[in-house]
XYZ file of C-alpha atoms in Angstrom:
770
model
C -16.731 19.370 -5.980
C -13.592 17.458 -6.860
C -13.092 16.516 -3.193
C -16.631 15.148 -3.025
C -16.007 13.004 -6.117
C -12.840 11.613 -4.581
C -14.599 11.011 -1.258
C -17.558 9.267 -2.903
C -15.264 6.923 -4.824
C -13.152 6.126 -1.765
C -16.209 5.721 0.499
C -17.943 3.325 -1.878
C -14.767 1.242 -2.214
C -14.250 1.175 1.548
C -17.860 0.057 2.066
C -17.339 -2.821 -0.379
C -14.122 -3.848 1.354
C -15.687 -3.706 4.837
C -18.630 -5.843 3.721
C -16.440 -8.503 2.100
C -14.630 -9.344 5.347
C -11.634 -10.762 3.482
C -8.937 -8.517 4.932
C -7.536 -8.684 8.498
C -10.136 -7.399 10.951
C -7.629 -5.211 12.801
C -6.757 -3.496 9.534
C -10.423 -2.956 8.702
C -10.995 -1.499 12.159
C -8.109 0.931 11.683
C -9.427 1.994 8.271
C -12.964 2.442 9.592
C -11.810 4.552 12.541
C -9.508 6.674 10.360
C -12.315 7.190 7.833
C -14.830 8.175 10.509
C -12.388 10.611 12.160
C -11.634 12.221 8.798
C -15.295 12.674 7.834
C -16.320 13.939 11.282
C -13.420 16.381 11.230
C -14.587 17.747 7.884
C -18.209 18.014 9.040
C -17.903 19.183 12.662
C -14.656 21.159 12.620
C -14.387 22.402 9.061
C -18.176 22.748 8.618
C -18.097 21.065 5.220
C -21.425 19.265 5.409
C -21.192 17.826 1.919
C -18.786 15.246 3.352
C -21.797 13.598 4.973
C -22.291 12.082 1.521
C -19.286 9.945 2.333
C -21.344 7.934 4.791
C -24.059 7.515 2.204
C -21.638 6.112 -0.373
C -19.982 3.890 2.254
C -23.398 2.407 3.095
C -24.163 1.942 -0.602
C -20.840 0.162 -1.074
C -21.447 -2.003 1.991
C -24.861 -3.039 0.697
C -23.631 -3.503 -2.870
C -21.170 -6.266 -2.022
C -23.904 -8.766 -1.283
C -26.719 -7.036 -3.123
C -25.202 -7.192 -6.600
C -24.324 -10.861 -6.183
C -27.808 -11.760 -4.914
C -29.354 -9.906 -7.838
C -27.136 -11.628 -10.390
C -27.638 -15.092 -8.887
C -31.286 -14.741 -7.821
C -32.606 -17.132 -10.456
C -29.419 -19.110 -11.107
C -28.886 -20.831 -7.754
C -31.316 -23.565 -8.761
C -28.886 -24.690 -11.479
C -25.825 -25.006 -9.248
C -24.588 -28.582 -8.900
C -27.171 -29.980 -11.323
C -26.601 -31.218 -14.866
C -27.463 -28.515 -17.383
C -26.978 -27.549 -21.004
C -25.111 -24.255 -21.164
C -24.806 -21.915 -24.159
C -22.159 -19.206 -24.033
C -20.114 -16.787 -26.116
C -16.352 -16.752 -25.478
C -14.844 -13.453 -24.316
C -11.243 -14.395 -23.522
C -9.002 -17.329 -22.742
C -6.064 -17.923 -20.424
C -3.719 -20.842 -20.966
C -2.768 -22.914 -17.940
C -0.498 -25.903 -17.554
C -3.353 -28.403 -17.316
C -6.361 -26.558 -18.677
C -7.656 -23.531 -20.535
C -9.794 -20.978 -18.703
C -12.413 -19.359 -20.912
C -14.241 -16.294 -19.673
C -17.572 -16.376 -21.461
C -20.928 -14.623 -21.573
C -23.684 -17.006 -20.538
C -26.565 -16.695 -23.020
C -28.744 -19.650 -22.112
C -28.897 -22.321 -19.433
C -31.251 -25.178 -20.300
C -34.100 -23.285 -21.955
C -33.769 -20.011 -20.013
C -32.041 -16.933 -21.433
C -29.373 -15.442 -19.133
C -26.798 -12.668 -19.269
C -23.869 -13.065 -16.865
C -20.193 -13.959 -17.152
C -19.026 -17.487 -16.372
C -15.630 -19.180 -16.184
C -15.280 -22.386 -18.209
C -12.444 -24.789 -17.401
C -11.677 -26.976 -20.404
C -8.869 -29.338 -21.505
C -5.840 -27.909 -23.301
C -6.824 -29.534 -26.588
C -9.698 -27.054 -26.958
C -9.139 -23.841 -28.896
C -11.815 -21.158 -28.845
C -11.432 -17.430 -29.434
C -13.393 -14.264 -28.854
C -16.969 -14.460 -30.097
C -17.097 -18.234 -30.633
C -20.516 -19.651 -29.750
C -20.219 -22.848 -27.747
C -22.589 -25.315 -26.096
C -21.711 -27.406 -23.044
C -23.808 -30.552 -22.637
C -24.665 -32.105 -19.262
C -22.283 -30.016 -17.191
C -22.677 -28.887 -13.585
C -22.411 -25.122 -13.007
C -20.917 -24.397 -9.634
C -19.262 -21.951 -7.277
C -16.012 -22.678 -5.514
C -16.095 -22.459 -1.701
C -14.819 -19.272 -0.123
C -11.147 -19.486 0.725
C -9.454 -18.243 3.882
C -6.210 -16.810 2.486
C -7.461 -16.382 -1.046
C -11.180 -16.061 -1.657
C -11.626 -17.440 -5.162
C -15.216 -16.224 -5.367
C -14.050 -12.663 -4.763
C -11.317 -13.141 -7.370
C -13.937 -14.248 -9.899
C -16.298 -11.425 -8.960
C -13.468 -8.960 -9.524
C -13.366 -10.240 -13.094
C -17.145 -9.999 -13.383
C -17.571 -13.790 -13.209
C -20.370 -15.308 -11.092
C -20.337 -18.987 -12.013
C -17.832 -21.706 -12.939
C -18.182 -24.769 -15.145
C -15.797 -27.695 -15.668
C -16.271 -29.355 -19.048
C -14.393 -32.300 -20.644
C -13.726 -32.163 -24.394
C -16.572 -34.503 -25.278
C -19.090 -32.160 -23.651
C -18.080 -29.001 -25.552
C -19.267 -28.152 -29.051
C -18.603 -25.020 -31.070
C -21.699 -24.034 -33.030
C -20.497 -20.765 -34.621
C -17.284 -18.815 -35.160
C -16.888 -15.341 -33.766
C -16.802 -12.281 -36.014
C -15.822 -8.626 -35.879
C -12.783 -6.497 -35.080
C -12.435 -7.746 -31.498
C -12.288 -11.303 -32.785
C -9.609 -10.286 -35.291
C -7.532 -8.589 -32.596
C -7.718 -11.651 -30.331
C -6.627 -13.875 -33.219
C -3.817 -11.379 -33.883
C -2.721 -11.779 -30.260
C -2.450 -15.543 -30.811
C -0.421 -14.959 -33.974
C 1.977 -12.742 -32.010
C 2.574 -15.627 -29.609
C 3.140 -17.980 -32.563
C 5.714 -15.625 -34.107
C 7.500 -15.201 -30.779
C 7.800 -18.952 -30.247
C 8.788 -19.522 -33.877
C 11.832 -17.238 -33.796
C 12.729 -17.185 -30.096
C 13.461 -20.094 -27.806
C 13.081 -21.078 -24.152
C 13.165 -18.228 -21.613
C 13.456 -15.533 -24.269
C 10.219 -16.530 -25.959
C 8.324 -16.777 -22.682
C 9.569 -13.412 -21.369
C 8.807 -11.589 -24.629
C 5.384 -13.228 -24.833
C 4.657 -12.031 -21.282
C 5.667 -8.401 -21.864
C 3.947 -8.138 -25.270
C 0.713 -10.132 -24.870
C 0.418 -10.334 -21.084
C 0.428 -14.159 -21.144
C 2.881 -15.397 -18.513
C 1.164 -18.701 -17.685
C 4.029 -20.729 -19.171
C 6.833 -18.611 -17.723
C 9.178 -20.653 -15.558
C 8.445 -20.350 -11.865
C 12.091 -19.666 -11.004
C 11.987 -16.557 -13.233
C 8.723 -15.369 -11.661
C 10.171 -15.894 -8.176
C 13.411 -14.078 -9.047
C 11.513 -11.080 -10.460
C 9.241 -11.049 -7.411
C 12.093 -11.278 -4.885
C 13.983 -8.468 -6.630
C 10.877 -6.251 -6.818
C 10.535 -6.037 -10.607
C 7.677 -8.475 -11.203
C 5.550 -5.580 -12.508
C 7.675 -5.644 -15.663
C 6.307 -9.095 -16.538
C 2.703 -7.877 -16.421
C 1.510 -5.564 -19.176
C 0.759 -2.280 -17.443
C 0.791 1.492 -17.833
C 4.546 1.508 -18.393
C 4.163 -0.732 -21.440
C 1.329 1.300 -22.945
C 3.072 4.613 -22.323
C 6.297 3.431 -23.957
C 4.384 1.981 -26.914
C 2.426 5.187 -27.551
C 5.540 7.329 -27.051
C 7.621 5.304 -29.519
C 4.808 5.100 -32.080
C 4.224 8.847 -31.811
C 7.763 9.364 -33.042
C 6.665 8.662 -36.608
C 5.127 12.131 -36.745
C 7.994 14.456 -37.631
C 5.892 17.542 -38.260
C 5.168 19.751 -35.282
C 2.423 21.870 -36.896
C -0.779 22.804 -35.089
C -3.012 20.193 -36.771
C -0.585 17.364 -36.076
C -0.053 18.248 -32.432
C -3.682 19.150 -31.703
C -5.530 16.430 -33.611
C -3.513 13.913 -35.652
C -1.188 12.648 -32.898
C -3.917 12.489 -30.206
C -6.302 10.565 -32.491
C -3.497 8.206 -33.519
C -2.571 7.669 -29.846
C -6.173 6.964 -28.842
C -6.660 4.394 -31.615
C -3.305 2.741 -30.846
C -4.145 2.664 -27.125
C -7.495 0.979 -27.752
C -5.911 -1.624 -30.020
C -3.097 -2.301 -27.530
C -5.588 -2.697 -24.674
C -7.444 -5.441 -26.544
C -4.315 -7.229 -27.817
C -2.779 -7.328 -24.332
C -5.827 -8.926 -22.754
C -7.748 -6.020 -21.172
C -6.413 -6.498 -17.668
C -7.502 -3.895 -15.142
C -4.067 -2.269 -14.923
C -4.056 -1.942 -18.723
C -7.601 -0.541 -18.754
C -6.644 1.981 -16.067
C -3.583 3.122 -18.030
C -5.518 3.128 -21.299
C -8.299 5.328 -19.952
C -5.746 7.783 -18.557
C -3.920 7.967 -21.909
C -7.198 8.473 -23.759
C -8.239 11.273 -21.369
C -4.821 12.898 -21.751
C -5.155 12.930 -25.525
C -8.739 14.182 -25.359
C -7.473 17.065 -23.208
C -4.979 17.933 -25.965
C -7.700 17.868 -28.606
C -9.967 20.096 -26.495
C -7.140 22.449 -25.623
C -7.509 21.863 -21.901
C -4.754 21.382 -19.371
C -4.456 17.776 -18.275
C -4.960 16.760 -14.640
C -3.408 13.349 -14.085
C -4.962 12.757 -10.661
C -8.407 13.538 -12.042
C -7.728 11.158 -14.932
C -6.702 8.438 -12.474
C -9.851 8.900 -10.406
C -12.070 8.958 -13.501
C -10.428 5.753 -14.738
C -11.022 4.098 -11.358
C -14.637 5.313 -11.312
C -15.318 3.934 -14.823
C -13.853 0.537 -13.908
C -15.762 0.353 -10.608
C -19.000 1.524 -12.221
C -18.660 -1.240 -14.836
C -17.920 -3.838 -12.122
C -17.988 -2.752 -8.454
C -16.148 -5.937 -7.440
C -13.118 -4.653 -9.346
C -12.029 -2.990 -6.093
C -10.817 -6.454 -5.007
C -8.535 -6.988 -7.998
C -4.945 -6.978 -6.692
C -3.553 -5.800 -10.024
C -5.907 -2.802 -10.099
C -5.174 -1.937 -6.466
C -1.403 -2.015 -6.954
C -1.636 -0.165 -10.271
C -3.912 2.533 -8.812
C -1.889 3.206 -5.671
C 1.467 3.045 -7.479
C 0.217 5.618 -9.989
C -1.257 7.774 -7.219
C 2.037 7.700 -5.344
C 3.977 8.661 -8.461
C 1.624 11.542 -9.259
C 1.696 12.948 -5.722
C 5.237 12.362 -4.508
C 7.650 11.494 -7.317
C 8.311 15.139 -8.228
C 8.808 16.106 -4.579
C 11.228 13.245 -4.009
C 13.046 14.096 -7.233
C 13.606 17.685 -6.104
C 15.093 16.379 -2.865
C 17.455 13.759 -4.364
C 18.414 15.435 -7.652
C 21.090 17.742 -6.130
C 22.885 14.670 -4.774
C 22.850 12.729 -8.054
C 24.634 13.711 -11.235
C 22.358 11.822 -13.620
C 18.811 13.036 -14.121
C 17.611 9.615 -15.267
C 18.791 7.960 -12.043
C 17.130 10.563 -9.820
C 13.923 10.349 -11.869
C 13.791 6.544 -11.748
C 14.690 6.538 -8.048
C 11.961 9.062 -7.263
C 9.331 7.232 -9.298
C 10.163 3.855 -7.768
C 10.225 5.201 -4.208
C 6.921 7.013 -4.644
C 5.256 3.904 -6.063
C 6.644 1.670 -3.323
C 5.604 3.980 -0.502
C 1.970 3.810 -1.623
C 1.920 0.088 -2.460
C 3.949 -1.164 0.526
C 0.925 -1.789 2.806
C -0.832 -3.755 0.046
C 2.276 -5.818 -0.665
C 2.584 -6.723 3.022
C -1.125 -7.583 3.304
C -1.188 -9.747 0.180
C 2.323 -11.212 0.056
C 3.717 -10.833 3.590
C 7.174 -9.890 2.412
C 9.217 -6.938 1.237
C 11.616 -6.869 -1.725
C 14.350 -4.791 -0.089
C 16.407 -4.123 -3.209
C 13.445 -3.209 -5.394
C 14.562 0.406 -5.896
C 18.070 -0.616 -6.961
C 16.710 -3.358 -9.221
C 14.321 -0.961 -10.958
C 17.043 1.642 -11.537
C 19.214 -1.009 -13.194
C 16.581 -2.985 -15.078
C 14.073 -0.394 -16.342
C 16.503 1.124 -18.926
C 17.317 -2.378 -20.191
C 13.640 -3.313 -20.178
C 12.746 -0.175 -22.156
C 15.253 -1.164 -24.848
C 13.984 -4.764 -24.778
C 10.391 -3.648 -25.265
C 11.347 -1.393 -28.182
C 13.424 -4.092 -29.906
C 10.695 -6.709 -29.313
C 8.130 -4.435 -30.980
C 10.431 -3.866 -33.984
C 11.140 -7.613 -34.147
C 7.411 -8.376 -34.376
C 6.899 -5.764 -37.079
C 9.647 -7.406 -39.131
C 8.374 -10.918 -38.349
C 4.965 -10.005 -39.801
C 6.147 -7.873 -42.724
C 9.528 -9.193 -43.918
C 9.901 -12.761 -42.582
C 11.584 -13.702 -45.860
C 14.762 -11.854 -44.794
C 16.156 -14.113 -42.025
C 19.206 -11.894 -41.487
C 17.050 -8.988 -40.273
C 15.117 -11.281 -37.923
C 18.369 -12.683 -36.504
C 19.664 -9.202 -35.674
C 16.635 -8.572 -33.469
C 16.504 -12.059 -31.940
C 20.183 -11.855 -31.027
C 19.690 -8.568 -29.216
C 16.535 -9.833 -27.511
C 18.364 -12.959 -26.342
C 21.183 -10.889 -24.858
C 18.870 -8.411 -23.103
C 16.625 -11.118 -21.645
C 19.621 -13.048 -20.318
C 21.071 -9.903 -18.718
C 17.750 -8.932 -17.110
C 17.095 -12.464 -15.828
C 20.663 -12.677 -14.495
C 20.242 -9.370 -12.634
C 16.920 -10.535 -11.193
C 18.452 -13.824 -10.017
C 21.540 -12.103 -8.610
C 19.552 -9.527 -6.633
C 17.058 -12.146 -5.416
C 19.923 -14.134 -3.862
C 21.445 -11.220 -1.953
C 21.079 -11.195 1.860
C 17.870 -9.487 3.004
C 16.552 -9.623 -0.573
C 13.098 -10.721 0.553
C 12.056 -10.147 4.160
C 8.948 -11.898 5.508
C 6.674 -9.533 7.436
C 3.231 -10.337 8.802
C 0.563 -7.662 8.432
C 0.196 -7.322 12.222
C 3.904 -6.699 12.756
C 3.939 -4.240 9.881
C 1.022 -2.245 11.305
C 2.649 -2.137 14.740
C 5.936 -0.897 13.289
C 4.180 1.797 11.229
C 2.150 3.000 14.230
C 5.296 3.138 16.351
C 7.152 5.063 13.653
C 4.200 7.441 13.169
C 4.018 8.088 16.930
C 7.699 9.044 17.064
C 7.257 11.267 14.020
C 4.274 13.123 15.527
C 6.017 13.652 18.864
C 9.283 14.844 17.387
C 7.595 16.974 14.726
C 6.506 19.379 17.494
C 10.132 20.305 18.208
C 11.279 23.228 16.098
C 14.974 22.450 16.342
C 16.351 20.898 13.158
C 18.345 18.270 15.046
C 15.139 16.814 16.536
C 13.499 16.635 13.146
C 16.464 14.707 11.793
C 16.276 12.471 14.840
C 12.587 11.788 14.202
C 13.301 10.737 10.618
C 16.131 8.466 11.762
C 14.047 6.822 14.494
C 11.106 6.302 12.134
C 13.399 4.657 9.621
C 14.880 2.413 12.340
C 11.397 1.358 13.473
C 10.225 0.400 10.009
C 13.442 -1.353 8.969
C 13.871 -3.011 12.362
C 10.789 -5.142 11.918
C 12.221 -6.430 8.616
C 15.530 -7.339 10.235
C 13.753 -9.102 13.101
C 12.055 -11.364 10.558
C 15.153 -12.037 8.467
C 16.282 -15.583 8.942
C 19.457 -15.707 6.859
C 20.147 -18.369 4.262
C 18.829 -21.167 6.438
C 16.913 -24.312 5.601
C 13.871 -24.731 7.842
C 12.089 -28.086 8.050
C 8.987 -28.330 10.223
C 7.001 -31.451 11.057
C 3.552 -30.171 12.018
C 1.423 -31.778 14.687
C -1.760 -32.537 12.749
C -2.883 -35.536 14.780
C -3.094 -38.926 13.079
C -1.723 -37.779 9.757
C 1.280 -36.175 8.165
C 2.303 -32.655 7.215
C 5.813 -31.268 6.718
C 6.833 -27.777 5.655
C 10.157 -26.856 4.066
C 11.410 -23.315 3.646
C 14.512 -23.123 1.480
C 17.403 -20.649 1.823
C 16.036 -18.856 -1.235
C 12.598 -18.409 0.326
C 10.711 -21.133 -1.553
C 8.042 -23.021 0.374
C 7.276 -26.720 -0.040
C 4.782 -28.844 1.834
C 5.093 -32.615 1.830
C 1.709 -34.165 2.615
C -1.076 -32.440 4.497
C -3.789 -34.642 5.891
C -5.404 -36.261 8.900
C -7.242 -39.566 9.135
C -11.011 -39.188 8.853
C -11.307 -41.764 11.647
C -9.233 -39.543 13.947
C -10.605 -36.075 13.237
C -13.331 -34.449 11.140
C -11.610 -31.053 11.263
C -10.216 -29.525 8.083
C -6.473 -29.865 8.660
C -5.685 -27.507 5.805
C -7.943 -24.711 7.064
C -7.444 -25.076 10.811
C -3.866 -26.315 11.186
C -1.738 -25.741 8.071
C -3.017 -22.274 7.133
C -2.729 -20.751 10.632
C 0.821 -22.107 10.804
C 1.681 -20.647 7.397
C 0.028 -17.327 8.294
C 2.038 -17.001 11.494
C 5.243 -17.567 9.539
C 4.473 -15.035 6.824
C 3.932 -17.694 4.126
C 1.321 -16.603 1.588
C 1.691 -19.497 -0.839
C 3.344 -22.862 -1.365
C 5.580 -23.113 -4.397
C 5.147 -26.900 -4.332
C 2.745 -29.254 -2.551
C 4.043 -32.831 -2.745
C 1.740 -35.769 -2.061
C 3.467 -39.049 -1.190
C 0.375 -41.237 -1.767
C -3.409 -41.149 -2.094
C -4.607 -41.687 1.483
C -6.745 -39.139 3.324
C -4.279 -38.790 6.218
C -1.811 -37.418 3.659
C -3.902 -35.531 1.068
C -7.071 -34.158 2.713
C -5.604 -30.768 3.651
C -4.298 -30.140 0.131
C -7.865 -29.773 -1.172
C -8.487 -26.767 1.053
C -5.042 -25.294 0.452
C -5.675 -25.399 -3.297
C -9.159 -23.923 -2.915
C -7.701 -21.127 -0.805
C -5.157 -20.235 -3.476
C -2.186 -21.368 -1.398
C -0.655 -23.828 -3.899
C 1.239 -23.052 -7.107
C 2.254 -26.586 -8.145
C 0.842 -29.926 -7.001
C 3.252 -32.872 -7.326
C 1.693 -36.327 -7.400
C 3.010 -39.904 -7.590
C 2.196 -41.846 -10.726
C -1.273 -43.378 -10.499
C -1.041 -47.182 -10.562
C -3.609 -48.524 -8.112
C -7.246 -48.546 -9.231
C -8.349 -47.850 -5.649
C -6.741 -44.400 -5.968
C -8.695 -43.250 -9.040
C -11.442 -41.435 -7.149
C -8.993 -39.546 -4.937
C -6.759 -38.758 -7.916
C -9.668 -37.357 -9.922
C -10.773 -35.217 -6.971
C -7.271 -33.796 -6.555
C -6.875 -33.225 -10.287
C -10.232 -31.477 -10.699
C -9.588 -29.287 -7.638
C -6.190 -28.350 -9.066
C -7.636 -27.474 -12.473
C -10.468 -25.410 -11.039
C -8.019 -23.447 -8.901
C -5.385 -22.974 -11.617
C -2.819 -25.188 -9.865
C -0.170 -26.799 -12.064
C 0.258 -30.584 -11.769
C 3.538 -32.481 -12.079
C 4.241 -36.180 -11.574
C 7.216 -37.672 -9.741
C 8.863 -41.084 -9.739
C 12.359 -42.372 -9.003
C 15.009 -40.035 -10.431
C 12.817 -36.934 -10.407
C 14.478 -33.946 -8.790
C 13.427 -30.552 -7.538
C 16.183 -27.934 -7.433
C 15.536 -25.402 -4.689
C 18.280 -22.797 -4.626
C 21.142 -24.581 -2.798
C 18.820 -27.373 -1.644
C 17.541 -30.336 -3.646
C 14.773 -32.909 -3.336
C 15.385 -36.275 -5.014
C 12.874 -39.114 -5.440
C 14.278 -42.501 -4.377
C 11.128 -44.602 -4.906
C 9.003 -45.872 -6.571
C 10.298 -46.406 -10.095
C 7.944 -46.033 -13.044
C 7.714 -49.800 -13.430
C 7.253 -50.628 -9.728
C 3.894 -51.943 -8.554
C 3.318 -52.105 -4.814
C 0.412 -52.046 -2.421
C -1.031 -48.602 -1.730
C 1.146 -47.730 1.273
C 4.359 -48.873 -0.367
C 3.607 -46.809 -3.483
C 4.482 -43.743 -1.423
C 7.071 -41.359 -2.814
C 10.318 -41.584 -0.860
C 11.967 -38.163 -0.941
C 15.411 -37.069 0.154
C 16.054 -33.397 0.886
C 19.703 -32.319 0.916
C 21.273 -29.006 1.883
C 24.985 -28.478 2.558
C 25.991 -31.685 4.349
C 22.563 -32.355 5.862
C 19.847 -34.708 4.688
C 16.163 -35.265 5.495
C 14.323 -38.433 4.451
C 10.539 -38.358 3.904
C 9.093 -41.835 3.618
C 5.298 -41.576 3.423
C 3.777 -44.916 4.442
C 6.289 -47.316 2.874
C 6.505 -50.742 4.477
C 9.201 -53.351 4.883
C 8.844 -54.731 1.333
C 9.961 -51.426 -0.180
C 12.451 -50.625 2.587
C 14.420 -53.746 1.583
C 14.850 -52.512 -1.985
C 16.199 -49.018 -1.276
C 19.905 -48.491 -1.867
C 21.837 -48.052 1.425
C 24.083 -45.274 0.088
C 21.031 -43.191 -0.909
C 19.396 -43.420 2.509
C 22.095 -41.669 4.542
C 20.365 -38.759 6.302
C 20.451 -36.796 9.517
C 16.696 -36.842 10.026
C 14.093 -39.335 8.869
C 10.352 -39.145 9.036
C 9.373 -42.537 10.359
C 7.433 -44.520 7.752
C 3.723 -45.205 8.255
C 3.424 -43.157 11.478
C 5.576 -45.632 13.402
C 3.755 -48.814 12.373
C 5.160 -52.307 12.981
C 4.798 -52.893 9.225
C 7.750 -50.510 8.802
C 10.223 -51.760 11.385
C 13.043 -53.130 9.212
C 16.182 -52.800 11.328
C 18.628 -52.699 8.392
C 16.782 -49.767 6.851
C 17.302 -47.596 9.935
C 20.890 -48.740 10.221
C 21.551 -47.667 6.617
C 20.113 -44.195 7.205
C 22.737 -43.455 9.894
C 20.195 -40.934 11.173
C 20.473 -38.930 14.379
C 16.755 -38.178 14.661
C 13.482 -39.740 13.658
C 10.189 -37.829 13.702
C 7.053 -39.915 14.215
C 3.883 -38.165 13.110
C 0.984 -39.662 15.047
C -2.091 -38.509 16.951
C -2.678 -38.855 20.675
C -4.771 -41.917 21.499
C -5.146 -42.922 17.851
C -7.069 -46.117 17.136
C -4.087 -47.658 15.335
C -1.954 -47.487 18.512
C 0.810 -45.782 16.547
C 3.718 -45.792 17.112
C 4.157 -49.535 17.703
C 6.748 -50.954 20.095
C 8.548 -52.853 17.327
C 9.083 -49.662 15.375
C 10.391 -47.757 18.391
C 12.758 -50.634 19.257
C 14.189 -50.586 15.710
C 14.942 -46.881 16.027
C 16.463 -47.087 19.502
C 18.613 -50.066 18.619
C 20.284 -47.920 15.934
C 20.897 -44.986 18.272
C 18.258 -42.758 16.696
C 16.653 -40.114 18.930
C 12.853 -40.205 18.672
C 10.720 -37.079 18.404
C 6.953 -37.648 18.411
C 4.302 -35.136 17.400
C 1.803 -36.776 19.774
C 4.171 -36.022 22.672
C 6.474 -33.231 21.492
C 4.013 -31.343 19.303
C 5.334 -29.622 16.196
C 9.034 -30.314 15.606
C 11.322 -27.678 14.039
C 14.715 -28.214 12.406
C 17.027 -25.472 11.160
C 20.181 -25.882 9.076
C 22.343 -22.753 8.696
C 24.503 -21.831 5.719
C 27.472 -23.648 7.291
C 25.518 -26.900 7.574
C 24.998 -26.744 11.343
C 21.715 -28.296 12.471
C 19.517 -27.411 15.442
C 16.074 -28.545 16.464
C 13.357 -27.549 18.905
C 9.905 -28.804 19.802
C 6.669 -26.948 20.344
C 6.583 -24.851 23.492
C 4.472 -26.418 26.209
C 4.630 -29.923 24.712
C 5.832 -32.620 27.041
């Protein structure tokens, strides 16, 4: 019966996934074939006919993906995109850089009563908490378009949300305060954040806030990237580890080991504490999963039954999926589930194998747990993030003991901050230790993230091929009884899997690519530390109606294992520079959007469109002007123009950016014209490569400018047969007269530059281009 339960749960989830069509088709085909072979084997060979139910649940899951949505939205589609009055009750809030996201229960739209979850995007000056009744006047409920790399609708469905609303401050009114214990716990969560920021500063406050309350929206991106590259980012998200440690430490207050205490008092205390912690930490799926498992474990103690952790895991998954079937698409739940499953199945086996070779039980235990979790989550990590944190096991062995101490001290610090804040000396003891531990952990994360091979890009196709090859060798060699062949099979399998990582490792190089997008501009930078920046992404609407973000930029990024852009920099507000960014933001590809200061009234409409798209897709917005810098590992981007007080025509308002790495420099000029080119300082322009201003126009042909750059190469981004006749003869003559080699995207296709760690530069053009 247990097998049938497991099969039903897996079959339903697989049916949902197959229906969504958001994962690579080759992967879905492999899963479908493997599933069918397994079920047919059980039915036809093993004669276990109950497994036919698997097909039934797979069909139910397949139908549920669209069916549930159609049912929920059946009478709400008429309101989409039209001005409505919306009444809602706040459930939770997430702070962003530019907005606050409120998950709320829709109670009424116009005069009709409704009962679904919606996501409200509001300005940061709003402050609502759980249970607050709010009314939004004259707002337009909507759904974001489906993304290619990141389907935002699926992301919202996974959270139980079926509609989004953007509301300025003047359109939101609170009509009643929330009440009850859940409201009190949410307010308590806010007070925890206030205490943390009152007594701790900078990185320390943000890290502690993340590990205690689950809010990491304000955490510096360089810390997030370092934790991700070193494979310990799970420590920044409240998960099962946090809950388990909390319950374990709190359980230490019970000194008596009598029957009543062990059988009833401690389990009840643990259940209550778990429920409270789940609410305070934001009720994320990984927390709910861990909480349910802890509650079931304690119920087993109270009932005198032996616990079964795998059963508890499956029951937790079933409860979550029953409450919201779309939860199967939540990345956090997927990683949490498979990591836990791997630990439960294989950690003890691995520990028995490695323990004789290690003298410290803690090291072997941590190593076994980390390996087991990584084995089961590796395919998901490759599918979602297209890279592998090679030193993750080492990082976890080093950091988890420190993190455990940090979590314990942070909890004690908060207890003191709430109970005895009038004794500053006690608070300082804890804050001093917290500061030291956070600095050590962050230093370790940064150090490991900068090691060679720390983060290897791997596309899902390459990963599948390598795994199939390794599996084939394993199956063939497993048939040999001789021990030496078995050892050989393990070695060859390891070589196959690791080899694909090495083939994708590109060293500490700077890669700069000028994409051929037609009559527009799009440049991609990959730093030695693995950060990804795109400068402009657009095509002229008079040249092409195609979506340059969806059909040019994203396929290029996919093929290079890039799952997101750390920064998207717009030089100015013209469609041949910004149009692709709208899609990239909608598809969840952009972390931070960098814009020039808005000065020209003709740019207001475009600016508002970009800003609203960024807010709705949780993209941070920064603004650049002369003197702004972006530090990117060993590379740096500096803004040379315009200054805050400069006022130019639209083209000349473009950001002028200089990228430097080792002794090499790249100059990105947007559409600046001769009036601005005259004002730029000669010593700042020196570069090896320049992107020709304004697509090679004769309005940007100032000879002294090109002479001052001392450039070896100039890349002209223009479309074949464009109506502007770019590049113009005058522009080309200015380049040639200064000995600058011309590379043109309309003739050479995409142009690639690479600078190695010694500063040596190479370039190549697209294969097949003339």
